[in-house]
Amino acid sequence: MLRRLTIRDFVIVDRLELEFGAGFGALTGETGAGKSILLDALGLALGSRADSGVVRVGQAKADIVAEFGLPSGGGLADWLDEQELPPDDDAVILRRVVDANGRGKAWINGVPVTLAQLRTAGDWLADIHGQHAHHALLRADAQRQLLDTHAGAAPLGAAVATCWREWQRISELRRNAELDSAASARERELLTWQLKELKDLAFNAEEWVELNAEHGRLAHAAGLMEGADETLEALGEGDYAVSVVLGRLDARLDEMSAIDASLNEVRDLLASAAIQADEALHALRRYRERLDLDPQRLGEIERRITAVMDVARKYRVAPEALPELEASWCLRLTELEASADPARLEAAEAAARVAYDEAASRLSAARAPAAVKLSAEITEAMQSLAMEGGRFEVSLAPCEPTLHGAESVEFLVAANQGQSLRGLAKVASGGELSRIGLAIQVMTSRDSATPTLIFDEVDVGIGGRVAEIVGKLLHRLGRDRQVLCVTHLPQVAACADWQWQIAKAERGGETLSAVTALDAGQRVEEIARMLGGVSITETTRRHAAEMLGQA
């Protein structure tokens, strides 16, 4: 679960250090006080996108650190091991920094990571349901994704998409072959000739490096020989050659150090210099023996370099890129040769279709029971959300093969007894849509393995008895995992195990957000404020205390 959240210079928050408890926690306060800002900050730590607007005015950067307990089950622990991001004392620490220019950095357990890695870790740790999540459920793609996630069929869906793309690629090749066989033949002929030229050249990048190195040596052989002779003379020939002089000095200092031991260090240094000069002399003699003027070999190398350069210029690439060009032409020629064989293409297309059908069948088999289960769960939840007699059904209608399988997914709803099922987008009122969306979010979250669930004003559009039922649903959800909910409804807040109040305050001429953990008495006052608005009476306080007592 989420243990700690530290926020620095984020929107209207200067410094906050929050410690979270288990169970169901409610975040309440006046509109605009910064309740959703806390969740936005947490979302950044979990990998959501950011821009420079999240940095508090006048500050250089926003800094958010979220500490979670390592979930049981081993999935995240295994992933952290694969990424070489070991947990810190069974904790997972996510950090995100965004500077005033919009650039950001991320860390997991103190190790720099990419945003994609941060998002992957965040998916294991927390699930945020936004206040407009039920509107997203109106989209067909969102409905399909929710069902596949609920069914654990996301990998099957990815496999279907891969098979679909391969099937369509081969189908496109077959159609193109039928429409433009003459042009393909001309291209095949040209590629065959070009590839023969490159194969005859028999060039590789390693050879190019060796050719240039040898050419440099041979082209400058005279200068190298002259320099080697000059250095050999200075090192080893004549009475004043370096090696000879160092040898005499070494012998002299050896005699002197026998008299005065303080000269030992100087003697060792000079002896070392004499040894190195002698080794350099022998190495240079061996090098000089190998050096030779070889105009014939130089001519061969220059002809080879010219041949390679001519081909590279002809095809407008660098010499080093010729092997890559040859590989790309080979691949293209293979495709064209395949397209020149209609029977082969038809067989490949048929095999790709079979692979797609098999993958789509596995996806359908996973979706069907999940659709029945989800339909029953949402229908049951609707009965307690003042929609008695309402029904919910996940419809799986066979359709032409698509990227997403062989059936369309649609959420159908009958909001009241006796009504026929219609698409979720056609439900009568926003209030009904809010309640159905909330039921879907709560039911699907209940089956999720994510240890922390966050609801940001998902109870908008409901009230009264339904609000109390929603509060109890979230409280039950909080028995098995950590649940955080931003809410304006006193009925929901009263059901929480703990409650924080978020308020704006003026400090130093600046409006900042502050968070207060409420004790029992303060919760009564906050619930009373949520019930009574500006004027809070003793009757309102008694009502608030009664709501908390009943919850």
XYZ file of C-alpha atoms in Angstrom:
551
model
C 0.000 0.000 0.000
C 0.955 3.675 -0.209
C 2.928 4.566 2.923
C 4.264 8.069 2.363
C 3.904 10.884 -0.132
C 6.305 13.836 -0.143
C 5.476 16.812 -2.350
C 7.661 19.865 -3.026
C 6.593 22.933 -5.025
C 3.745 21.307 -6.944
C 1.008 23.702 -8.203
C -0.192 25.313 -4.913
C 1.636 22.920 -2.585
C 4.946 24.111 -1.152
C 5.941 21.265 1.181
C 3.841 18.303 2.266
C 4.903 15.073 3.932
C 1.984 12.673 4.316
C 1.820 9.239 5.931
C -1.055 7.025 4.837
C -2.945 4.366 6.743
C -4.626 1.163 5.646
C -8.319 0.777 4.869
C -10.615 3.418 3.395
C -9.448 7.030 3.641
C -11.484 10.088 2.613
C -9.990 13.372 1.407
C -12.431 16.240 1.868
C -12.425 20.025 1.702
C -13.850 23.006 -0.133
C -13.856 23.049 -3.930
C -10.495 24.279 -5.215
C -8.668 23.553 -1.960
C -6.296 21.125 -3.666
C -7.810 17.678 -3.054
C -7.330 16.502 -6.620
C -3.904 18.167 -6.710
C -2.659 15.551 -4.238
C -3.838 12.795 -6.556
C -2.300 14.576 -9.549
C 1.033 14.643 -7.710
C 0.712 10.937 -6.927
C -0.170 10.320 -10.582
C 3.110 11.967 -11.615
C 5.032 9.653 -9.289
C 3.207 6.741 -10.935
C 4.317 7.809 -14.417
C 1.662 10.138 -15.835
C 2.751 12.872 -18.247
C 3.679 16.329 -16.975
C 4.424 19.831 -18.219
C 5.992 22.950 -16.758
C 2.597 24.079 -15.423
C 2.859 21.661 -12.477
C 5.798 23.610 -11.002
C 4.777 26.129 -8.338
C 5.122 29.716 -9.549
C 8.601 31.107 -8.917
C 10.210 27.725 -8.214
C 12.784 25.811 -10.256
C 11.227 22.363 -10.047
C 8.506 20.161 -8.572
C 9.642 17.060 -6.664
C 7.337 14.151 -5.723
C 8.367 11.007 -3.834
C 5.923 8.137 -3.169
C 6.841 5.186 -0.959
C 4.862 1.950 -1.297
C 5.116 -1.364 0.452
C 6.249 -4.163 -1.860
C 3.086 -6.093 -2.872
C 2.937 -9.793 -2.147
C 2.762 -12.257 -5.021
C 6.216 -11.655 -6.448
C 5.185 -10.113 -9.782
C 6.593 -6.656 -9.079
C 9.554 -8.093 -7.159
C 10.463 -10.258 -10.171
C 10.152 -7.273 -12.509
C 12.343 -5.139 -10.239
C 14.987 -7.880 -10.259
C 14.887 -8.044 -14.066
C 15.376 -4.275 -14.240
C 18.125 -4.369 -11.575
C 16.012 -2.179 -9.255
C 16.025 -4.112 -5.957
C 13.445 -3.040 -3.318
C 14.623 -0.998 -0.354
C 13.664 -2.906 2.844
C 10.503 -4.274 1.203
C 9.638 -0.771 -0.004
C 9.297 0.606 -3.523
C 10.203 4.286 -3.734
C 9.123 6.215 -6.826
C 10.466 9.718 -7.424
C 9.618 12.220 -10.143
C 11.150 15.659 -10.713
C 9.783 18.139 -13.259
C 11.676 21.399 -13.877
C 10.273 24.764 -14.907
C 11.060 24.004 -18.575
C 8.875 20.895 -18.530
C 11.787 18.439 -18.571
C 11.601 15.598 -16.093
C 13.602 12.841 -14.430
C 12.452 9.675 -12.680
C 13.920 7.210 -10.188
C 12.899 3.863 -8.699
C 14.628 2.959 -5.447
C 17.198 5.669 -6.143
C 18.117 4.379 -9.617
C 17.405 6.613 -12.675
C 14.714 5.063 -14.917
C 12.675 5.911 -17.988
C 9.110 7.168 -17.785
C 7.930 3.856 -19.260
C 9.655 1.941 -16.427
C 8.110 4.264 -13.841
C 4.673 3.736 -15.391
C 5.117 -0.055 -15.403
C 5.996 -0.068 -11.695
C 3.086 2.283 -10.995
C 0.648 -0.103 -12.666
C 1.598 -2.756 -10.088
C 1.149 -0.380 -7.148
C -1.914 1.836 -7.620
C -4.971 2.313 -9.813
C -6.453 5.822 -10.159
C -10.089 6.257 -11.213
C -10.675 9.838 -12.336
C -13.828 11.870 -11.769
C -14.799 11.565 -15.443
C -13.954 7.871 -15.785
C -17.597 6.962 -16.441
C -17.563 9.182 -19.550
C -14.622 7.199 -20.921
C -16.769 4.068 -20.590
C -18.981 5.392 -23.371
C -16.224 4.626 -25.888
C -16.259 1.203 -27.511
C -12.494 0.821 -27.196
C -12.633 1.585 -23.453
C -15.379 -1.039 -22.988
C -13.363 -3.650 -24.862
C -10.182 -2.880 -22.908
C -12.016 -3.037 -19.586
C -13.478 -6.458 -20.411
C -10.111 -7.805 -21.605
C -8.405 -6.507 -18.470
C -11.144 -8.024 -16.298
C -10.725 -11.336 -18.147
C -6.937 -11.239 -17.941
C -6.962 -11.442 -21.734
C -4.709 -8.502 -22.595
C -1.882 -10.811 -23.812
C -4.387 -12.714 -25.971
C -5.574 -9.421 -27.421
C -1.997 -8.452 -28.267
C -1.476 -11.821 -29.982
C -4.636 -11.319 -32.057
C -3.428 -7.864 -33.125
C -0.059 -9.314 -34.191
C -1.713 -12.076 -36.234
C -4.079 -9.553 -37.818
C -1.235 -7.289 -38.937
C 0.694 -10.212 -40.445
C -2.406 -11.453 -42.260
C -3.091 -7.982 -43.687
C 0.572 -7.552 -44.705
C 0.559 -10.761 -46.732
C -2.856 -9.925 -48.218
C -1.490 -6.580 -49.347
C 1.494 -8.304 -50.981
C -0.825 -10.646 -52.863
C -3.046 -7.798 -54.078
C -0.055 -5.745 -55.182
C 1.380 -8.747 -57.021
C -1.848 -9.156 -58.942
C -2.076 -5.450 -59.817
C 1.537 -4.684 -60.720
C 3.366 -7.824 -61.791
C 5.229 -6.053 -64.646
C 6.631 -3.334 -62.377
C 7.668 -5.979 -59.836
C 9.510 -7.893 -62.544
C 11.449 -4.759 -63.563
C 12.333 -4.031 -59.942
C 13.461 -7.636 -59.401
C 15.700 -7.455 -62.468
C 17.278 -4.191 -61.313
C 17.828 -5.452 -57.754
C 19.379 -8.684 -59.032
C 21.880 -6.708 -61.133
C 22.682 -4.309 -58.266
C 23.159 -7.156 -55.791
C 25.490 -8.934 -58.231
C 27.609 -5.783 -58.405
C 27.858 -5.610 -54.608
C 28.570 -9.336 -54.280
C 31.317 -9.066 -56.909
C 32.793 -6.181 -54.949
C 32.905 -8.501 -51.874
C 33.290 -5.575 -49.494
C 32.761 -5.372 -45.738
C 33.154 -2.597 -43.173
C 36.091 -4.295 -41.408
C 38.042 -4.385 -44.667
C 37.471 -0.663 -45.138
C 39.091 0.098 -41.778
C 42.075 -2.153 -42.576
C 42.491 -0.712 -46.087
C 42.629 2.857 -44.823
C 45.082 1.963 -42.061
C 47.439 0.116 -44.461
C 47.127 2.869 -47.058
C 48.149 5.418 -44.442
C 51.249 3.409 -43.544
C 52.316 2.786 -47.139
C 51.596 6.315 -48.322
C 53.794 7.719 -45.551
C 56.390 4.922 -45.552
C 59.282 7.207 -46.545
C 58.574 9.613 -43.713
C 58.115 6.792 -41.221
C 61.437 5.232 -42.256
C 63.240 8.556 -41.980
C 61.773 9.214 -38.532
C 62.590 5.707 -37.321
C 66.221 6.002 -38.500
C 66.610 9.376 -36.833
C 65.182 8.102 -33.562
C 67.303 4.920 -33.648
C 70.443 7.000 -34.065
C 69.516 9.215 -31.123
C 68.638 6.240 -28.952
C 71.365 3.705 -29.612
C 74.226 4.838 -31.786
C 77.245 6.956 -30.934
C 78.911 7.925 -27.652
C 76.139 10.314 -26.782
C 73.146 8.130 -27.697
C 70.389 8.173 -25.069
C 70.635 4.462 -24.157
C 74.406 4.607 -23.884
C 74.386 7.739 -21.720
C 71.651 6.355 -19.448
C 73.607 3.110 -19.044
C 76.782 5.011 -17.981
C 74.815 7.194 -15.555
C 73.057 4.166 -14.110
C 76.403 2.456 -13.433
C 77.822 5.639 -11.868
C 74.821 6.141 -9.567
C 75.003 2.474 -8.559
C 78.531 3.143 -7.259
C 77.419 6.342 -5.510
C 74.398 4.751 -3.804
C 76.700 2.112 -2.300
C 78.309 5.020 -0.412
C 75.171 7.116 0.243
C 71.906 5.133 0.487
C 69.825 8.315 0.083
C 70.611 8.064 -3.648
C 68.771 4.744 -3.971
C 65.532 6.368 -5.157
C 67.371 8.390 -7.827
C 69.287 5.254 -8.904
C 66.001 3.264 -9.222
C 64.396 5.986 -11.321
C 67.402 6.215 -13.619
C 67.643 2.435 -13.907
C 64.005 2.292 -14.906
C 64.568 5.000 -17.530
C 67.567 3.086 -18.893
C 65.526 -0.136 -19.160
C 62.610 1.611 -20.911
C 64.967 3.392 -23.333
C 66.603 0.048 -24.176
C 63.162 -1.601 -24.709
C 62.112 1.305 -26.933
C 65.323 0.890 -28.937
C 64.706 -2.815 -29.595
C 60.989 -2.283 -30.416
C 61.853 0.505 -32.872
C 64.497 -1.671 -34.582
C 61.897 -4.409 -35.109
C 59.446 -1.831 -36.487
C 62.104 -0.421 -38.828
C 62.922 -3.884 -40.157
C 59.286 -4.363 -41.179
C 59.028 -0.977 -42.888
C 59.570 -1.040 -46.607
C 58.627 0.999 -49.615
C 56.138 -1.138 -51.578
C 54.724 0.894 -54.494
C 53.047 -2.197 -55.939
C 51.063 -2.923 -52.771
C 50.217 0.772 -52.422
C 48.862 0.756 -55.967
C 46.726 -2.321 -55.244
C 45.228 -0.696 -52.158
C 44.508 2.568 -53.979
C 42.764 0.671 -56.786
C 40.654 -1.209 -54.233
C 39.739 2.004 -52.406
C 38.820 3.649 -55.717
C 36.567 0.725 -56.668
C 34.752 0.866 -53.330
C 34.386 4.667 -53.516
C 33.007 4.470 -57.068
C 30.253 2.023 -56.017
C 29.457 4.035 -52.877
C 29.122 7.265 -54.900
C 27.001 5.464 -57.470
C 24.453 4.488 -54.834
C 24.903 7.669 -52.793
C 25.945 6.070 -49.529
C 29.098 6.099 -47.412
C 31.434 3.143 -48.071
C 30.722 1.826 -44.563
C 27.001 1.651 -45.426
C 27.391 -0.639 -48.458
C 26.885 -3.894 -46.449
C 23.684 -2.487 -44.907
C 22.471 -1.442 -48.360
C 23.146 -4.962 -49.661
C 21.145 -6.487 -46.769
C 18.162 -4.207 -47.426
C 18.193 -5.070 -51.136
C 18.310 -8.785 -50.311
C 15.249 -8.386 -48.089
C 13.369 -6.441 -50.751
C 14.276 -8.989 -53.439
C 12.995 -11.794 -51.196
C 9.668 -9.957 -50.849
C 9.436 -9.381 -54.590
C 10.253 -12.991 -55.372
C 7.534 -14.062 -52.974
C 5.092 -11.696 -54.655
C 6.024 -13.154 -58.024
C 4.672 -16.533 -56.911
C 0.869 -16.182 -56.550
C 0.414 -19.726 -55.295
C 3.011 -19.193 -52.599
C 1.384 -15.913 -51.538
C -2.076 -17.441 -51.431
C -0.784 -20.278 -49.262
C 0.955 -17.811 -46.933
C -2.204 -15.707 -46.727
C -4.293 -18.767 -45.898
C -1.825 -19.814 -43.179
C -1.887 -16.294 -41.704
C -5.697 -16.379 -41.674
C -5.664 -19.718 -39.832
C -3.221 -18.301 -37.250
C -5.468 -15.271 -36.786
C -8.620 -17.404 -36.423
C -6.951 -19.567 -33.788
C -5.763 -16.528 -31.796
C -9.168 -14.842 -32.095
C -10.882 -18.048 -30.948
C -8.721 -18.158 -27.812
C -9.548 -14.502 -27.117
C -13.280 -15.150 -27.584
C -13.098 -18.135 -25.211
C -11.549 -15.902 -22.538
C -13.993 -13.058 -23.075
C -17.222 -15.079 -22.925
C -17.159 -16.222 -19.243
C -15.721 -12.881 -18.135
C -18.603 -11.080 -19.866
C -21.179 -13.266 -18.081
C -19.473 -12.743 -14.708
C -19.114 -8.976 -15.145
C -22.742 -8.670 -16.304
C -23.990 -10.407 -13.160
C -21.762 -8.371 -10.829
C -22.739 -4.987 -12.281
C -26.428 -5.941 -12.349
C -26.218 -6.880 -8.659
C -24.445 -3.605 -7.809
C -27.082 -1.583 -9.681
C -29.812 -2.934 -7.367
C -28.137 -1.257 -4.378
C -27.539 2.004 -6.233
C -31.237 2.983 -6.496
C -31.603 1.215 -9.836
C -33.822 -1.668 -8.683
C -34.817 -3.894 -11.556
C -32.010 -2.514 -13.731
C -29.854 -4.817 -15.796
C -26.364 -4.691 -17.230
C -25.030 -6.906 -19.972
C -21.716 -7.178 -21.769
C -22.717 -7.976 -25.327
C -20.348 -9.985 -27.524
C -21.650 -9.753 -31.094
C -19.883 -11.696 -33.877
C -18.414 -9.411 -36.525
C -16.004 -9.434 -39.417
C -12.419 -10.091 -38.309
C -10.702 -6.984 -36.939
C -7.528 -5.992 -35.171
C -9.353 -6.636 -31.881
C -10.908 -10.023 -32.579
C -13.934 -11.629 -34.133
C -16.600 -9.969 -31.977
C -17.576 -6.459 -30.987
C -17.833 -5.612 -27.282
C -20.643 -3.324 -26.114
C -22.003 -2.486 -22.668
C -25.820 -2.633 -22.657
C -27.983 -1.217 -19.865
C -31.615 -1.201 -18.826
C -31.765 1.415 -16.061
C -35.231 0.450 -14.805
C -37.546 -2.548 -14.525
C -39.222 -3.440 -17.819
C -36.915 -1.358 -20.004
C -35.070 -2.978 -22.898
C -31.315 -3.142 -22.999
C -29.635 -0.300 -24.849
C -26.075 0.874 -25.368
C -24.482 2.572 -22.374
C -24.092 5.745 -24.425
C -27.905 5.951 -24.657
C -28.797 5.791 -20.945
C -31.323 8.415 -19.986
C -29.545 10.583 -17.419
C -26.118 11.631 -16.238
C -26.942 10.437 -12.736
C -27.663 6.915 -13.979
C -24.468 6.950 -16.026
C -22.505 8.030 -12.916
C -23.944 5.216 -10.821
C -23.391 2.565 -13.492
C -19.875 3.814 -14.102
C -19.145 3.751 -10.370
C -20.494 0.202 -10.095
C -18.259 -0.880 -12.978
C -15.191 0.768 -11.414
C -15.809 -0.701 -7.956
C -16.561 -4.213 -9.256
C -13.577 -4.342 -11.591
C -11.302 -2.897 -8.884
C -12.481 -5.593 -6.469
C -11.029 -8.250 -8.770
C -7.822 -6.307 -9.334
C -4.557 -7.280 -7.639
C -3.507 -3.624 -7.281
C -3.000 -2.900 -3.552
C -3.977 0.801 -3.657
C -7.176 2.069 -5.305
C -7.796 5.791 -5.706
C -11.150 7.361 -6.581
C -11.217 11.035 -7.527
C -14.790 12.372 -7.090
C -16.249 9.324 -8.828
C -19.394 9.850 -6.700
C -20.314 13.025 -8.559
C -23.969 13.107 -9.620
C -25.289 10.992 -6.744
C -26.538 11.752 -3.256
C -28.801 10.706 -0.393
C -29.263 6.983 0.180
C -27.205 6.102 -2.894
C -24.259 8.099 -1.551
C -24.393 6.137 1.703
C -24.434 2.856 -0.248
C -21.409 4.023 -2.262
C -19.603 4.844 0.972
C -20.301 1.341 2.302
C -19.111 -0.197 -0.988
C -15.819 1.675 -0.706
C -15.531 0.724 2.971
C -15.957 -2.964 2.106
C -13.376 -2.568 -0.635
C -11.041 -1.078 1.981
C -11.089 -4.287 4.028
C -8.889 -6.040 1.477
C -6.786 -3.149 0.206
C -6.039 0.532 0.646
C -8.718 2.832 -0.790
C -8.383 6.617 -1.102
C -11.339 8.716 -2.195
C -11.679 12.443 -2.873
C -15.317 13.259 -2.107
C -17.753 16.104 -1.457
C -20.410 13.770 -0.034
C -20.717 13.528 3.771
C -22.359 10.091 3.450
C -19.247 8.753 1.701
C -16.764 10.493 4.017
C -18.585 9.178 7.111
C -17.909 5.586 5.985
C -14.150 6.133 5.845
C -11.746 4.588 8.350
C -9.801 7.844 8.431
C -10.229 11.310 6.982
C -8.051 14.217 5.917
C -9.155 17.785 5.349
C -7.518 19.760 2.548
C -7.760 23.543 2.786
C -6.163 26.621 1.263
C -4.314 29.087 3.475
C -2.554 32.420 2.969
C 1.135 32.391 3.890
C 3.502 35.198 2.990
C 1.070 36.643 0.490
C 0.782 33.295 -1.298
C -2.141 30.861 -1.422
C -1.015 27.362 -0.493
C -2.709 24.034 0.140
C -2.501 22.378 3.575
C -3.567 18.914 4.792
C -4.887 18.103 8.286
C -5.395 14.569 9.595
C -8.723 14.712 11.488
C -9.375 13.148 14.878
C -12.861 12.036 15.947
C -13.990 15.508 17.031
C -12.583 17.193 13.949
C -14.310 14.642 11.733
C -17.637 15.638 13.276
C -16.921 19.286 12.433
C -15.854 18.449 8.859
C -18.882 16.212 8.210
C -21.090 18.970 9.650
C -19.493 21.472 7.269
C -20.164 19.130 4.354
C -23.796 18.812 5.516
C -24.553 22.378 6.504
C -22.392 24.642 4.404
C -21.739 28.103 5.893
C -24.044 27.892 8.923
C -23.227 24.953 11.147
C -25.661 24.427 14.009
C -25.681 22.016 16.917
C -28.348 20.058 15.072
C -25.997 19.723 12.130
C -23.219 18.558 14.446
C -25.500 15.964 16.029
C -26.481 14.761 12.579
C -22.794 14.485 11.613
C -21.976 12.573 14.809
C -24.930 10.260 14.171
C -23.744 9.560 10.603
C -20.257 8.707 11.859
C -21.673 6.505 14.587
C -23.896 4.590 12.186
C -21.048 4.157 9.700
